[in-house]
PDB file of C-alpha atoms in Angstrom:
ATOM      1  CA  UNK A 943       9.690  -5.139 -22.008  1.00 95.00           C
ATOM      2  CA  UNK A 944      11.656  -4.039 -18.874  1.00 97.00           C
ATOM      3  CA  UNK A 945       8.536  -3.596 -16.363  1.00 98.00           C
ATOM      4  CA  UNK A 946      10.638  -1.549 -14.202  1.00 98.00           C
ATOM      5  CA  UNK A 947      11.062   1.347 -17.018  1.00 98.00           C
ATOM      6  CA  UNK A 948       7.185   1.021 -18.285  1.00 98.00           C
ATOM      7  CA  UNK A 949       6.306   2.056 -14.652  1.00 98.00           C
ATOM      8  CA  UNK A 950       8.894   5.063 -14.835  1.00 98.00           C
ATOM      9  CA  UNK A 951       7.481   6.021 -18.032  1.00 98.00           C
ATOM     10  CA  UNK A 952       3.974   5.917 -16.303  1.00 98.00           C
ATOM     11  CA  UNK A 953       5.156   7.512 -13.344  1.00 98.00           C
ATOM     12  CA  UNK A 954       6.503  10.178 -15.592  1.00 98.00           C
ATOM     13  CA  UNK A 955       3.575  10.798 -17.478  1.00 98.00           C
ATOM     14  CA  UNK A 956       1.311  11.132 -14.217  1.00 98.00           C
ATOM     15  CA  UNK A 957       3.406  13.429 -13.373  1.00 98.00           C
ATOM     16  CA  UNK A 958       3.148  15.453 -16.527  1.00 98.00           C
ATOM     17  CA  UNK A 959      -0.621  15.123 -15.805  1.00 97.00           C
ATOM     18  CA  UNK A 960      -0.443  16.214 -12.388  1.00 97.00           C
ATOM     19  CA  UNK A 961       1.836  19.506 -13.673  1.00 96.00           C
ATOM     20  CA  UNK A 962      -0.591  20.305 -16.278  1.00 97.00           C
ATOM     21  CA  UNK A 963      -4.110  19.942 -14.972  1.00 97.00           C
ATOM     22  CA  UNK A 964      -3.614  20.680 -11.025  1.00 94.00           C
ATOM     23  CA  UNK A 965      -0.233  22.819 -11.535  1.00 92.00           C
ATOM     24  CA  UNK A 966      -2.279  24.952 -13.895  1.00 94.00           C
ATOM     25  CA  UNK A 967      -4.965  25.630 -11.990  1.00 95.00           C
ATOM     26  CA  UNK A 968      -3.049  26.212  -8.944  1.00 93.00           C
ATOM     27  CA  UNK A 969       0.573  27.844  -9.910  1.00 93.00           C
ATOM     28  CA  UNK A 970       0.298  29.099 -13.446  1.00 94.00           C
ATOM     29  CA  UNK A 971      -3.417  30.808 -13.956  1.00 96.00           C
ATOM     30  CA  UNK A 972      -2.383  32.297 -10.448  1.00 95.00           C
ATOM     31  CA  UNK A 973       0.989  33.671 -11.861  1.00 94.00           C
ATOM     32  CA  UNK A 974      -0.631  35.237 -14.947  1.00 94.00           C
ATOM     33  CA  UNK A 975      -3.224  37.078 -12.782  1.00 95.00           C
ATOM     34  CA  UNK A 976      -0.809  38.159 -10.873  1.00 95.00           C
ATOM     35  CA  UNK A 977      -0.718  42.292 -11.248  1.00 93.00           C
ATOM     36  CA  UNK A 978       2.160  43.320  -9.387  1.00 94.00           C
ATOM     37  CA  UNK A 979       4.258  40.935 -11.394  1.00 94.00           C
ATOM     38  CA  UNK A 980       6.451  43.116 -14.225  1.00 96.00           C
ATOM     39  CA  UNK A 981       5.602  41.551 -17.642  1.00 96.00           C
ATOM     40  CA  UNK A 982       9.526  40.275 -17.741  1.00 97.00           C
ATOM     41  CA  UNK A 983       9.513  38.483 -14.514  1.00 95.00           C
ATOM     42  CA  UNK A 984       6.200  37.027 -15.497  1.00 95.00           C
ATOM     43  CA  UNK A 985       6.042  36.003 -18.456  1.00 96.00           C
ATOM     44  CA  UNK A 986       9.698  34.251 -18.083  1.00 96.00           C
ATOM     45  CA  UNK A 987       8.209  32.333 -15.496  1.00 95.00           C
ATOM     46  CA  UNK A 988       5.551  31.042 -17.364  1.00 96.00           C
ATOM     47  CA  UNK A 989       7.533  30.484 -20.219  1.00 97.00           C
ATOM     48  CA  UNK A 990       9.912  28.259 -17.565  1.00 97.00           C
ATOM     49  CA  UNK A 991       6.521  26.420 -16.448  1.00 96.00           C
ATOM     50  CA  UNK A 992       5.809  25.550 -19.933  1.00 97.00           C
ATOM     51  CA  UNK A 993       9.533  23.914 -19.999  1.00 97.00           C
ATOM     52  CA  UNK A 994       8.961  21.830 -17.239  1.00 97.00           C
ATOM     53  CA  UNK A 995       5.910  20.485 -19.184  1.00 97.00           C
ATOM     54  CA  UNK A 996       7.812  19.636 -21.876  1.00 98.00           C
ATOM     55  CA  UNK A 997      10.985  18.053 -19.466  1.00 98.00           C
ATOM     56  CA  UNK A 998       8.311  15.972 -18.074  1.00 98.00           C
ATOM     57  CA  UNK A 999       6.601  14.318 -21.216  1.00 98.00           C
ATOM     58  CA  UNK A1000      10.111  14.032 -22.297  1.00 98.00           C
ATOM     59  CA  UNK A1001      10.754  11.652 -19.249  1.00 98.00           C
ATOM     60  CA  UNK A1002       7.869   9.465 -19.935  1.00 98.00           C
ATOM     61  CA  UNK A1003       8.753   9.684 -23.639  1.00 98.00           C
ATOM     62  CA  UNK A1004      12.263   8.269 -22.755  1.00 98.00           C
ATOM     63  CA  UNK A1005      11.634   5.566 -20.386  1.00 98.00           C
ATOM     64  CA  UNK A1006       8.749   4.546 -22.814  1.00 98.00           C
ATOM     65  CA  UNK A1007      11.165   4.369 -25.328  1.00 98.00           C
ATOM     66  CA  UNK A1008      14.157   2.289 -23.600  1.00 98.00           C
ATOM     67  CA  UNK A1009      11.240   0.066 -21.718  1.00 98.00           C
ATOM     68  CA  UNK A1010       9.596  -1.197 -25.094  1.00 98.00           C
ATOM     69  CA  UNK A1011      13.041  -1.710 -26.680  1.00 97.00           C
ATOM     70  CA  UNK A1012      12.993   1.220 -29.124  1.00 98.00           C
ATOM     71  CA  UNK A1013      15.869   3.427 -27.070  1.00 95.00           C
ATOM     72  CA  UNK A1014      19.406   3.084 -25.459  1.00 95.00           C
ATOM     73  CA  UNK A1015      19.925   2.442 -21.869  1.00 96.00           C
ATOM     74  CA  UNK A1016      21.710   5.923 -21.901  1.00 97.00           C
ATOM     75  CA  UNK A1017      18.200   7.175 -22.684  1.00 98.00           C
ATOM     76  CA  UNK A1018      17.239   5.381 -19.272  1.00 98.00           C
ATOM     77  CA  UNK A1019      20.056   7.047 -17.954  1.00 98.00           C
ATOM     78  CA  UNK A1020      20.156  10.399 -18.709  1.00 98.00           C
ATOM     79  CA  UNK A1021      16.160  10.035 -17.760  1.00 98.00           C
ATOM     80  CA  UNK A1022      17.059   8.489 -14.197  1.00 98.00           C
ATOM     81  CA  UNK A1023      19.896  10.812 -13.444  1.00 98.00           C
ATOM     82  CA  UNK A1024      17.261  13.731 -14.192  1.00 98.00           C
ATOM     83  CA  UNK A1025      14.483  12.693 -12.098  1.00 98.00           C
ATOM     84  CA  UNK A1026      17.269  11.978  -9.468  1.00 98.00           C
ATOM     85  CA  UNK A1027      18.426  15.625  -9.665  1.00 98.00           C
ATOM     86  CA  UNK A1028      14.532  16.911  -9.679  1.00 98.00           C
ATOM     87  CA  UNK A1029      14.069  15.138  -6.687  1.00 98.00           C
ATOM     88  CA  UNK A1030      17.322  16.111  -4.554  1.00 98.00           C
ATOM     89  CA  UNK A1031      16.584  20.395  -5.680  1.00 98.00           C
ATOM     90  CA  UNK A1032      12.909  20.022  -4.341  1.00 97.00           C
ATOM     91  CA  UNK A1033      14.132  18.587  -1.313  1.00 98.00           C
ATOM     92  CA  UNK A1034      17.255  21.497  -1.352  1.00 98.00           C
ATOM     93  CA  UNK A1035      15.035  24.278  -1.667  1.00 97.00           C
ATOM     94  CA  UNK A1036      12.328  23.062   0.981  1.00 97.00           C
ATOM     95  CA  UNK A1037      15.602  22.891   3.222  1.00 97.00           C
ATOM     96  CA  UNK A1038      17.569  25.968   1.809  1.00 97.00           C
ATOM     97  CA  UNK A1039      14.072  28.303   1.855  1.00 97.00           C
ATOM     98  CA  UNK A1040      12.404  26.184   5.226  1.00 97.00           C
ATOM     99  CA  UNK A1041       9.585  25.557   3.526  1.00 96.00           C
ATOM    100  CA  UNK A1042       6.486  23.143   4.224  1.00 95.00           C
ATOM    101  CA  UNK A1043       7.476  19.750   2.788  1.00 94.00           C
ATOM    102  CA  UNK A1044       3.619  19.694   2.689  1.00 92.00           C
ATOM    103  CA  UNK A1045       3.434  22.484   0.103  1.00 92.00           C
ATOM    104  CA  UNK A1046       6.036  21.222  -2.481  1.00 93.00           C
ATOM    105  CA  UNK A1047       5.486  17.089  -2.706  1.00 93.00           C
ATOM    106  CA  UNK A1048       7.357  17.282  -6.110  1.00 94.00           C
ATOM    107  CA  UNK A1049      10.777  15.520  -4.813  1.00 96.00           C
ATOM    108  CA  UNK A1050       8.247  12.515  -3.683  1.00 97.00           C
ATOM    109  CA  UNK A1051       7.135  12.194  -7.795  1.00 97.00           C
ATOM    110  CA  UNK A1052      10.460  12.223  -9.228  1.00 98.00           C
ATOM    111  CA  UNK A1053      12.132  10.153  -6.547  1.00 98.00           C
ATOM    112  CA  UNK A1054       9.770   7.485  -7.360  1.00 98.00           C
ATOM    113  CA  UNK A1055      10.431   8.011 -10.889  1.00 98.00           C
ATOM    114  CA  UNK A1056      14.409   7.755 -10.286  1.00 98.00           C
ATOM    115  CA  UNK A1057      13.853   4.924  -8.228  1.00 98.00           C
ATOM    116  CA  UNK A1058      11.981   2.904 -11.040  1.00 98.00           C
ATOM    117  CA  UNK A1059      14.717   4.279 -13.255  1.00 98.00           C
ATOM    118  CA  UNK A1060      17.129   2.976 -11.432  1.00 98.00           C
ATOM    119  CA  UNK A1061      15.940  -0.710 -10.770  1.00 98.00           C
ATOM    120  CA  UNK A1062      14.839  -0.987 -14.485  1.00 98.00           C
ATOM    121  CA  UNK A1063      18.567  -0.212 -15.547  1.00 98.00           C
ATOM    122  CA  UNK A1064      19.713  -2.853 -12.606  1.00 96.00           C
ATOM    123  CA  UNK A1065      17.724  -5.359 -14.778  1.00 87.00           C
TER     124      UNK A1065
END
């Protein structure tokens, strides 16, 4: 068992938590209420939010999978390099848009995520 991985997977799967119970209560109930939103705009958004969902159990799927022995390192990877990317856009936009690093913690969840990643593939 690479420990390293396990924690990415439950790092990853937090996460997914996080996105589904507080996210939904706080970014995607919101968006469907939302009334001045065209049906287009809307519901593409929400189908995008449901994406992410999936991206994220697929992360904790994937470093579950390469931790217990049952995946490639690619897997490990392709999860790392992910997370990694995640990470760097949240911290982009917050720059890009000058937004409150307060308001979007996301990059601070998948750089720990990317960090496991990467010391469990070190190992």
């Amino acid at each position: 068992m690479n420990a390293w991985l396990a924690f990415a997977a439950v790092l990853a799967a937090a996460t997914t938590l996080i996105h589904v119970v507080l996210g939904g209560r706080e970014i995607a109930t919101p968006l469907l209420a939302a009334e001045r939103l065209h049906a287009v705009p809307k519901f593409t958004l929400y189908y995008c939010w449901h994406l992410v969902t999936i991206v994220l159990a697929a992360l904790a799927l994937a470093f579950g999978l390469v931790a217990t022995g049952h995946g490639s390192r690619d897997l490990a990877l392709f999860a790392t390099a992910g997370a990694a990317l995640f990470c760097l856009w949240g911290l982009g936009m917050i720059g890009l848009f000058r937004l409150r690093i307060a308001h979007f913690p996301q990059w601070a969840l998948f750089a720990a995520i990317a960090i496991s990643g990467m010391i469990g593939l070190w190992q």
